[in-house]
Amino acid sequence: MMVLQGTIPFEVVTVQKITMWFFIYHLIIPGFVFCLTEEGNKGYGPVFEEQPIDTIYPEESSDGQVSMNCRARAIPFPTYRWKLNNWDIDLTKDRYSMVGGRLVINNPEKSRDAGKYVCVVSNIFGTVRSSEATLTFGYLDPFPPEERYEVKVREGVGAVLLCEPPYHYPDDLSYRWLLNEFPVFIALDKRRFVSQTNGNLYIANVEASDKGNYSCFVSSPSITKSVFSKFIPLIPQSDRAKVYPADIKVKFKDTYALLGQNVTLECFALGNPVPELRWSKYLEPMPATAEISMSGAVLKIFNIQYEDEGLYECEAENYKGKDKHQARVYVQASPEWVEHINDTEKDIGSDLYWPCVATGKPIPTIRWLKNGVAFRKGELRIQSLTFDDAGMYQCIAENTHGIIYANAELKIVASPPTFELNPMKKKILAAKGGRVIIECKPKAAPKPKFSWSKGTELLVNGSRIRIWDDGSLEIINITKLDEGRYTCFAENNRGKANSTGVLEMTEATRITLAPLNVDVTVGENATMQCIASHDPTLDLTFIWSLNGFVIDFEKEHEHYERNVMIKSNGELLIKNVQLRHAGRYTCTAQTIVDNSSASADLVVRGPPGPPGGIRVEEIRDTAVALTWSRGTDNHSPISKYTIQSKTFLSEEWKDAKTEPADIEGNMESATVIDLIPWMEYEFRIIATNTLGTGEPSMPSQRIRTEGAPPNVAPSDVGGGGGSNRELTITWMPLSREYHYGNNFGYIVAFKPFGEKEWRRVTVTNPEIGRYVHKDESMPPSTQYQVKVKAFNNKGDGPFSLTAVIYSAQDAPTEIPTDVSVKVLSSSEMSVSWHHVSDKSVEGYQIRYWAAHDKEAAAQRVQVSNQEYSTKLENLKPNTRYHVDVSAFNSAGYGPPSRTIDVITRKAPPSQRPRIISSVRSGSRYIITWDHVKAMSNESAVEGYKVLYRPDGQHEGKLFSTGKHTIEVPVPSDGEYVVEVRAHSEGGDGEVAQIKISGATAGVPTLLLVLVVPTLGVLACSGF
């Protein structure tokens, strides 16, 4: 853009010529023109507010159209056009429509419409291109119709069911597996895993319960479609379960991740028993944002950073063996701006350097567009700018992972000098003997030449006077003779202008009483003096800084205070001095003209600072060597060091035992002893001097001590009981701090009392404190000796004390006799029996089920061996039930008694009594209701139950009657509720109720009758 000012006739002619030239230029280059008037200065080129984004259109969509959005602001209003794969789109065709900048494609077709779209926006100031947006067509084909082959696997062996997903786009599928029917999805656990990489189902070791038909269920979130495969029959083959070492089948590959993304690594192993999975990063700690899920099979790293790059390892292990897998994670990054271009206005004839810097990995390349057309590569420098250089520029940074755009408008300005917007100050003050800079900054393009005068004297550069390139005038060593009127003259090829100001001299500011060095101890107060002289016509202020940083007295009011009562006195009081207050204090006395400064040091003596550079060396099972560097002693010699340690078992730091026991202040190394083997530790060090104990050092890097054989035996060894032909052994598992090594487990030894040979079994799960030994030849209630010890990869620990337990008893063999059932109502019955003679019986189980149900659906009630009967509740009315009774103990259930058939009563009447009147007669109420008639499927009415209770309470007096009326006493105080319900052999029916109240003052003793015309609950008051 060109801006012209002034009234010189030559300039007017020039405007006309230039305007005509631009008009011709506009005809030659469409869309490229510059406004030369002041009105044009208010316009601007297109600025994107919305750009098209990558879009996936489902091939099976019924929408029939797809939109690409584009919106920009500009003055004058811009025009829009679109490109597909760098070819202009013919918007006159019926297939396309456009609202504003939004492109709508009707009935999109993959062969014609897939590709890269760009929105191009223009106005008279230039043209910009949007970022590229890709339109793709998403699909998910159905699985092939062919039947899947059945899979037969021996129990205990691992299995892999292949998903083999159908053709699809995009590759963002999620996988689940159906079992037998939809929507029953298999639950994933430690033994089963579905890979989200290929969809396969992995079973570490097959069990009999895995039998069934499996189908791979595939979902595409991008097109909201799901399909599932034909069912795969899985048939476990019965076999004596064997053990197999860990074998990793799901192996994550070398992975390239973008900075800030979430990364998922999968690892799963087959084996029997199910292998334990552990993750680690080679020679480095795991990322802080790492999270392990799916029973250890999935490692997720959230918001990945460059430092998370490295070699990751998955280790699978069971007691039969271990397997490892490693792969590398690389972290790269899309382009991101470090410095980008902004709208810029430059003088005609000046030089332009537009920095445009982006970061990324790989390092992005830079290229430029001008008005939507390729312009240059790399950095942009233009010398001697002309009007032709004005327009819309786009800096583009791109690498293999992405592309970013920075858009800006370059305007070229031409004008004669003018001081209208920035005139010289009318009055300039300068301190005696000091230095002054008088600014001269007119608006002008191109840059003008400058000259100065004092009065009528033309000024030139000398020993005291200098004219800067930007037009400013500098005068040093000011004297009274320098006072006067100064004029700045500015001239360029379009005109000239001048501006004048008056220079006056003031007295210089001087520090007359400077602060002195101070030495204090932590907690004391300190005073820094500062007095200054200055020109009496000016205001004086004092500014204090510490080590170059200005003190904020409002924020630091607890420690800093100034003396503001005495003029020209800037004394500083430092209260309750802390170590952080030590340093160099500078007092600056200043006026609006000049300033003067003086400095002094504050020395603060206190407890030592934190030691640094802590390193852990010579790691052993129960000891490590530490080295560190001395921290600041804060002007008091360090007398001793204390080492503290922390494990993951507790957040509390504890003093560690060391050699030597007392660590003197001149030492920088020591050995920490009595540590727990194979335990993760952090260490820190605290220094002490005569003034106190300092802050602790930063924690050391977390380390793990070497392993050692366990030296603690499990406690609470015992057991006994269990099912028939079983020996149950229990113990208290050792906590993590006593594991002392990897591959921790237990060795359980047991033998019949009196025998010499011990049998041993291994339990590999460190959290389990129970082992059940099964032996069909084991006699019941046999006395056994048992003991347990721990082991790890370094060796075995000591055995526990030997305990004596008994094998499981036999299940009862006797049948309960004299079983009888009494029906109580439509929903209850009572069952009784005679006990069996077996002393091992712990209780009795009563089974009952409806005749139309299967026996497997029977409900069960268990009671102790002290009971001879029980009540069964919540039964169905008028229903035939089967009932039997059996004895049980810890070994199992005995044979059931003979089955007894009974039929529950019909249901009680569903109709509630209709209370028709409530009559008060003297000291009594007479309540009357209609007779209740039972339905054909309900029990006949045998009478009525009436409950008379205080309102708000549940307990009261119960009456029974065969009539339809009853008399109750008038309440002596408050309100009472009368509840009426029909009674039958099937139980009690629905309740009707009415409220009655006691005598009220002023009411005569009369016969009062209340007719109740409707069913429901009625409240009678005022009696």
Coordinates of N, CA and C in Angstrom, one line a residue, residues 718-864:
G718 N -0.4 -73.3 59.0 CA -1.5 -74.2 59.6 C -2.3 -74.7 58.4
G719 N -3.6 -74.9 58.7 CA -4.5 -75.4 57.6 C -5.4 -76.4 58.1
G720 N -5.6 -77.4 57.3 CA -6.6 -78.5 57.6 C -7.9 -78.3 57.0
G721 N -8.8 -79.2 57.1 CA -10.1 -79.1 56.5 C -10.1 -79.2 55.0
G722 N -11.1 -78.6 54.4 CA -11.2 -78.6 52.9 C -12.2 -79.7 52.5
S723 N -12.1 -79.9 51.2 CA -13.0 -80.9 50.5 C -12.4 -82.3 50.7
N724 N -13.2 -83.3 50.4 CA -12.9 -84.7 50.5 C -11.6 -85.0 49.8
R725 N -10.7 -85.8 50.5 CA -9.4 -86.2 49.9 C -8.5 -85.0 49.6
E726 N -8.5 -84.0 50.5 CA -7.7 -82.8 50.3 C -6.9 -82.5 51.6
L727 N -5.7 -82.0 51.4 CA -4.9 -81.5 52.5 C -4.7 -80.0 52.3
T728 N -5.3 -79.1 53.1 CA -5.1 -77.7 52.9 C -4.1 -77.1 53.8
I729 N -3.1 -76.5 53.2 CA -2.0 -75.9 54.0 C -2.0 -74.4 53.8
T730 N -2.0 -73.6 54.9 CA -2.0 -72.1 54.8 C -0.8 -71.5 55.5
W731 N -0.5 -70.3 55.2 CA 0.5 -69.5 55.9 C 0.3 -68.1 55.6
M732 N 1.0 -67.2 56.3 CA 1.0 -65.8 56.1 C 2.0 -65.4 55.0
P733 N 1.7 -64.9 53.8 CA 2.7 -64.5 52.8 C 3.6 -63.5 53.4
L734 N 4.8 -63.5 52.9 CA 5.8 -62.5 53.4 C 5.6 -61.2 52.6
S735 N 5.7 -60.1 53.2 CA 5.6 -58.8 52.5 C 6.7 -58.6 51.6
R736 N 6.6 -57.6 50.7 CA 7.5 -57.4 49.6 C 8.9 -57.1 50.2
E737 N 9.1 -56.5 51.3 CA 10.4 -56.1 51.8 C 11.2 -57.4 52.2
Y738 N 10.6 -58.5 52.4 CA 11.3 -59.8 52.7 C 11.5 -60.7 51.5
H739 N 11.2 -60.2 50.3 CA 11.4 -61.1 49.2 C 12.9 -61.3 48.8
Y740 N 13.6 -60.2 49.0 CA 15.1 -60.2 48.8 C 15.6 -60.6 47.4
G741 N 14.7 -60.8 46.5 CA 15.2 -61.2 45.1 C 14.0 -61.4 44.2
N742 N 14.4 -61.7 42.9 CA 13.4 -62.0 41.9 C 13.0 -63.4 42.0
N743 N 11.9 -63.7 41.2 CA 11.3 -65.1 41.1 C 11.0 -65.7 42.5
F744 N 10.4 -64.8 43.3 CA 10.1 -65.2 44.7 C 8.9 -66.2 44.8
G745 N 9.0 -67.1 45.7 CA 7.9 -68.1 45.9 C 8.1 -68.8 47.2
Y746 N 7.3 -69.9 47.3 CA 7.3 -70.7 48.5 C 7.5 -72.2 48.2
I747 N 8.2 -72.9 49.1 CA 8.4 -74.3 49.1 C 7.6 -74.9 50.3
V748 N 6.6 -75.7 50.0 CA 5.7 -76.3 51.0 C 6.1 -77.7 51.2
A749 N 6.4 -78.1 52.4 CA 6.8 -79.5 52.7 C 5.8 -80.1 53.7
F750 N 5.4 -81.4 53.4 CA 4.4 -82.0 54.3 C 4.6 -83.5 54.2
K751 N 4.2 -84.2 55.3 CA 4.3 -85.6 55.4 C 3.3 -86.1 56.5
P752 N 2.8 -87.4 56.3 CA 2.0 -87.9 57.4 C 2.8 -88.1 58.7
F753 N 2.2 -87.8 59.8 CA 2.8 -87.9 61.1 C 3.5 -89.3 61.3
G754 N 4.8 -89.3 61.6 CA 5.5 -90.6 61.8 C 6.3 -91.0 60.7
E755 N 6.0 -90.5 59.4 CA 6.9 -90.9 58.3 C 8.1 -90.0 58.3
K756 N 9.1 -90.5 57.5 CA 10.4 -89.8 57.5 C 10.5 -88.9 56.2
E757 N 9.9 -89.3 55.1 CA 10.1 -88.6 53.9 C 9.2 -87.5 53.7
W758 N 9.7 -86.3 53.4 CA 8.9 -85.1 53.2 C 8.6 -84.9 51.8
R759 N 7.3 -84.6 51.5 CA 7.0 -84.2 50.1 C 7.1 -82.7 49.9
R760 N 7.6 -82.3 48.8 CA 7.7 -80.8 48.6 C 7.0 -80.4 47.3
V761 N 6.4 -79.2 47.4 CA 5.8 -78.6 46.2 C 6.2 -77.1 46.2
T762 N 6.1 -76.5 45.0 CA 6.5 -75.1 44.8 C 5.3 -74.3 44.5
V763 N 5.2 -73.2 45.2 CA 4.1 -72.2 44.9 C 4.8 -70.9 44.4
T764 N 4.6 -70.6 43.1 CA 5.3 -69.5 42.5 C 4.7 -68.1 42.7
N765 N 3.5 -68.0 43.1 CA 2.8 -66.7 43.3 C 3.2 -66.2 44.7
P766 N 3.9 -65.1 44.8 CA 4.4 -64.6 46.1 C 3.2 -64.1 47.0
E767 N 2.1 -63.8 46.4 CA 1.0 -63.2 47.2 C 0.0 -64.3 47.7
I768 N 0.2 -65.6 47.3 CA -0.7 -66.6 47.7 C -0.1 -67.3 49.0
G769 N -1.0 -67.5 50.0 CA -0.6 -68.1 51.2 C -1.5 -69.4 51.5
R770 N -1.7 -70.2 50.4 CA -2.5 -71.4 50.5 C -2.1 -72.4 49.5
Y771 N -2.1 -73.6 49.9 CA -1.8 -74.7 48.9 C -2.7 -75.9 49.3
V772 N -3.4 -76.5 48.3 CA -4.3 -77.6 48.5 C -3.7 -78.8 47.8
H773 N -3.4 -79.8 48.5 CA -2.9 -81.1 48.0 C -4.0 -82.1 47.8
K774 N -4.2 -82.6 46.6 CA -5.3 -83.6 46.4 C -4.7 -85.0 46.2
D775 N -5.3 -86.0 46.9 CA -4.8 -87.4 46.8 C -6.0 -88.3 47.1
E776 N -6.4 -89.0 46.0 CA -7.6 -89.9 46.2 C -7.4 -91.0 47.2
S777 N -6.1 -91.3 47.5 CA -5.8 -92.4 48.4 C -5.6 -91.8 49.9
M778 N -5.8 -90.5 50.1 CA -5.5 -89.9 51.4 C -6.7 -90.3 52.3
P779 N -6.3 -90.9 53.5 CA -7.4 -91.2 54.4 C -7.9 -89.9 55.0
P780 N -9.2 -89.9 55.4 CA -9.7 -88.6 56.0 C -9.2 -88.4 57.4
S781 N -9.2 -87.2 57.8 CA -8.8 -86.8 59.2 C -7.4 -87.4 59.6
T782 N -6.5 -87.4 58.7 CA -5.1 -87.9 58.9 C -4.2 -86.8 59.4
Q783 N -3.4 -87.1 60.4 CA -2.5 -86.1 61.0 C -1.3 -85.9 60.1
Y784 N -1.0 -84.6 59.7 CA 0.2 -84.3 58.9 C 1.0 -83.3 59.6
Q785 N 2.3 -83.3 59.3 CA 3.3 -82.3 59.7 C 3.6 -81.4 58.4
V786 N 3.5 -80.1 58.6 CA 3.8 -79.2 57.5 C 4.7 -78.1 57.9
K787 N 5.5 -77.6 56.9 CA 6.4 -76.5 57.1 C 6.6 -75.8 55.8
V788 N 6.9 -74.5 55.8 CA 7.0 -73.7 54.6 C 8.2 -72.8 54.7
K789 N 8.9 -72.6 53.5 CA 10.0 -71.7 53.4 C 9.9 -70.9 52.2
A790 N 10.5 -69.8 52.1 CA 10.6 -68.9 50.9 C 11.8 -69.2 50.1
F791 N 11.7 -68.8 48.8 CA 12.9 -68.9 48.0 C 12.8 -67.8 46.9
N792 N 14.0 -67.5 46.4 CA 14.1 -66.6 45.2 C 15.2 -67.0 44.3
N793 N 15.6 -66.2 43.4 CA 16.6 -66.6 42.4 C 18.0 -66.7 43.0
K794 N 18.1 -66.2 44.3 CA 19.4 -66.3 45.0 C 19.5 -67.5 45.9
G795 N 18.4 -68.2 46.2 CA 18.5 -69.3 47.0 C 17.3 -69.5 47.9
D796 N 17.3 -70.4 48.9 CA 16.2 -70.7 49.7 C 16.4 -70.1 51.1
G797 N 15.3 -69.8 51.8 CA 15.4 -69.3 53.1 C 15.1 -70.4 54.1
P798 N 15.0 -70.1 55.4 CA 14.8 -71.1 56.4 C 13.4 -71.6 56.4
F799 N 13.2 -72.8 56.9 CA 11.8 -73.4 57.0 C 11.2 -72.7 58.3
S800 N 9.9 -72.7 58.2 CA 9.1 -72.2 59.4 C 9.1 -73.3 60.4
L801 N 8.5 -73.0 61.6 CA 8.3 -74.1 62.6 C 7.3 -75.1 62.0
T802 N 7.5 -76.4 62.4 CA 6.6 -77.4 61.9 C 5.2 -77.3 62.6
A803 N 4.2 -77.4 61.8 CA 2.8 -77.3 62.3 C 2.2 -78.7 62.1
V804 N 1.2 -79.0 62.9 CA 0.4 -80.2 62.8 C -1.0 -79.9 62.3
I805 N -1.4 -80.5 61.2 CA -2.8 -80.3 60.7 C -3.4 -81.6 60.3
Y806 N -4.7 -81.6 60.0 CA -5.4 -82.8 59.6 C -5.9 -82.7 58.2
S807 N -5.9 -83.8 57.5 CA -6.5 -83.8 56.1 C -8.0 -83.7 56.3
A808 N -8.7 -83.4 55.1 CA -10.1 -83.2 55.2 C -10.9 -84.4 55.6
Q809 N -12.0 -84.2 56.2 CA -12.9 -85.3 56.6 C -13.6 -85.8 55.3
D810 N -14.2 -87.0 55.5 CA -15.1 -87.4 54.4 C -16.5 -86.7 54.5
A811 N -17.1 -86.5 53.4 CA -18.4 -85.9 53.4 C -19.4 -86.8 54.2
P812 N -20.4 -86.3 54.8 CA -21.4 -87.1 55.5 C -22.0 -88.2 54.6
T813 N -22.3 -89.4 55.2 CA -22.9 -90.5 54.5 C -24.3 -90.7 54.9
E814 N -24.7 -90.2 56.1 CA -26.1 -90.5 56.6 C -27.1 -89.5 56.0
I815 N -28.3 -90.0 55.9 CA -29.4 -89.2 55.4 C -30.3 -88.7 56.6
P816 N -30.6 -87.4 56.6 CA -31.5 -86.9 57.7 C -32.8 -87.6 57.6
T817 N -33.4 -87.9 58.7 CA -34.7 -88.6 58.8 C -35.8 -87.8 59.3
D818 N -37.0 -88.3 59.2 CA -38.2 -87.7 59.7 C -38.3 -86.2 59.2
V819 N -38.1 -86.1 57.9 CA -38.2 -84.7 57.3 C -39.7 -84.5 57.2
S820 N -40.2 -83.3 57.6 CA -41.6 -82.9 57.5 C -41.6 -81.5 57.1
V821 N -42.7 -81.2 56.3 CA -42.9 -79.8 55.8 C -44.3 -79.4 56.2
K822 N -44.4 -78.2 56.8 CA -45.7 -77.6 57.1 C -45.9 -76.3 56.4
V823 N -47.0 -76.2 55.6 CA -47.3 -75.0 54.9 C -47.9 -74.0 55.8
L824 N -47.3 -72.8 55.9 CA -47.8 -71.8 56.8 C -48.7 -70.8 56.1
S825 N -48.4 -70.5 54.8 CA -49.2 -69.5 54.1 C -48.9 -69.7 52.6
S826 N -49.3 -68.6 51.9 CA -49.1 -68.7 50.4 C -47.6 -68.5 50.1
S827 N -46.8 -68.0 51.0 CA -45.4 -67.6 50.7 C -44.4 -68.2 51.7
E828 N -44.9 -69.0 52.7 CA -44.0 -69.5 53.7 C -44.3 -71.0 54.0
M829 N -43.3 -71.7 54.4 CA -43.5 -73.1 54.9 C -42.4 -73.4 55.9
S830 N -42.6 -74.3 56.8 CA -41.6 -74.7 57.8 C -41.1 -76.1 57.5
V831 N -39.8 -76.3 57.6 CA -39.2 -77.6 57.4 C -38.5 -78.1 58.6
S832 N -38.7 -79.3 59.1 CA -38.0 -79.9 60.2 C -37.5 -81.3 59.9
W833 N -36.5 -81.7 60.7 CA -35.8 -83.0 60.5 C -35.2 -83.5 61.7
H834 N -34.7 -84.8 61.7 CA -33.9 -85.3 62.8 C -32.5 -85.3 62.4
H835 N -31.6 -85.0 63.3 CA -30.1 -84.9 63.1 C -29.6 -86.3 62.7
V836 N -28.4 -86.3 62.0 CA -27.7 -87.6 61.7 C -26.7 -87.7 62.9
S837 N -26.1 -88.9 63.0 CA -25.3 -89.2 64.2 C -23.8 -88.7 64.0
D838 N -23.4 -88.4 62.7 CA -22.0 -88.1 62.4 C -21.6 -86.8 63.1
K839 N -20.6 -86.9 64.0 CA -20.2 -85.7 64.7 C -19.5 -84.6 63.9
S840 N -19.0 -85.0 62.7 CA -18.3 -84.0 61.8 C -19.2 -83.1 61.1
V841 N -20.5 -83.3 61.2 CA -21.5 -82.5 60.5 C -21.4 -81.0 61.0
E842 N -21.3 -80.1 60.1 CA -21.2 -78.7 60.5 C -22.6 -78.0 60.3
G843 N -23.5 -78.6 59.5 CA -24.8 -78.0 59.3 C -25.6 -78.8 58.4
Y844 N -26.8 -78.2 58.0 CA -27.7 -78.8 57.1 C -28.1 -77.9 56.0
Q845 N -28.3 -78.5 54.8 CA -28.7 -77.7 53.7 C -30.1 -78.1 53.3
I846 N -31.0 -77.2 53.1 CA -32.4 -77.4 52.7 C -32.5 -76.9 51.2
R847 N -32.9 -77.8 50.3 CA -33.1 -77.4 48.9 C -34.6 -77.4 48.6
Y848 N -35.0 -76.4 47.8 CA -36.4 -76.4 47.4 C -36.5 -75.8 46.0
W849 N -37.4 -76.3 45.2 CA -37.6 -75.8 43.9 C -39.0 -76.1 43.4
A850 N -39.6 -75.2 42.6 CA -40.9 -75.4 42.0 C -40.9 -76.6 41.1
A851 N -42.1 -77.3 41.1 CA -42.2 -78.5 40.3 C -42.0 -78.2 38.8
H852 N -42.3 -77.0 38.3 CA -42.1 -76.7 36.9 C -40.7 -76.3 36.6
D853 N -39.8 -76.2 37.6 CA -38.4 -75.8 37.4 C -37.6 -77.1 37.4
K854 N -36.3 -76.9 36.9 CA -35.4 -78.0 36.9 C -34.7 -78.1 38.3
E855 N -34.3 -79.3 38.7 CA -33.6 -79.4 40.0 C -32.4 -78.5 40.1
A856 N -31.7 -78.3 39.0 CA -30.5 -77.5 39.0 C -30.8 -76.0 39.4
A857 N -32.0 -75.6 39.3 CA -32.4 -74.3 39.7 C -32.8 -74.1 41.1
A858 N -32.6 -75.2 41.9 CA -33.1 -75.2 43.3 C -32.4 -74.1 44.1
Q859 N -33.2 -73.5 45.0 CA -32.7 -72.6 46.0 C -32.2 -73.3 47.2
R860 N -31.2 -72.8 47.9 CA -30.6 -73.5 49.0 C -30.6 -72.6 50.3
V861 N -30.9 -73.2 51.4 CA -30.8 -72.5 52.7 C -29.9 -73.4 53.6
Q862 N -28.9 -72.8 54.2 CA -28.0 -73.6 55.1 C -28.2 -73.1 56.5
V863 N -28.2 -74.0 57.5 CA -28.3 -73.7 58.9 C -27.3 -74.5 59.7
S864 N -27.0 -74.1 60.9 CA -25.9 -74.7 61.7 C -26.4 -76.1 62.2

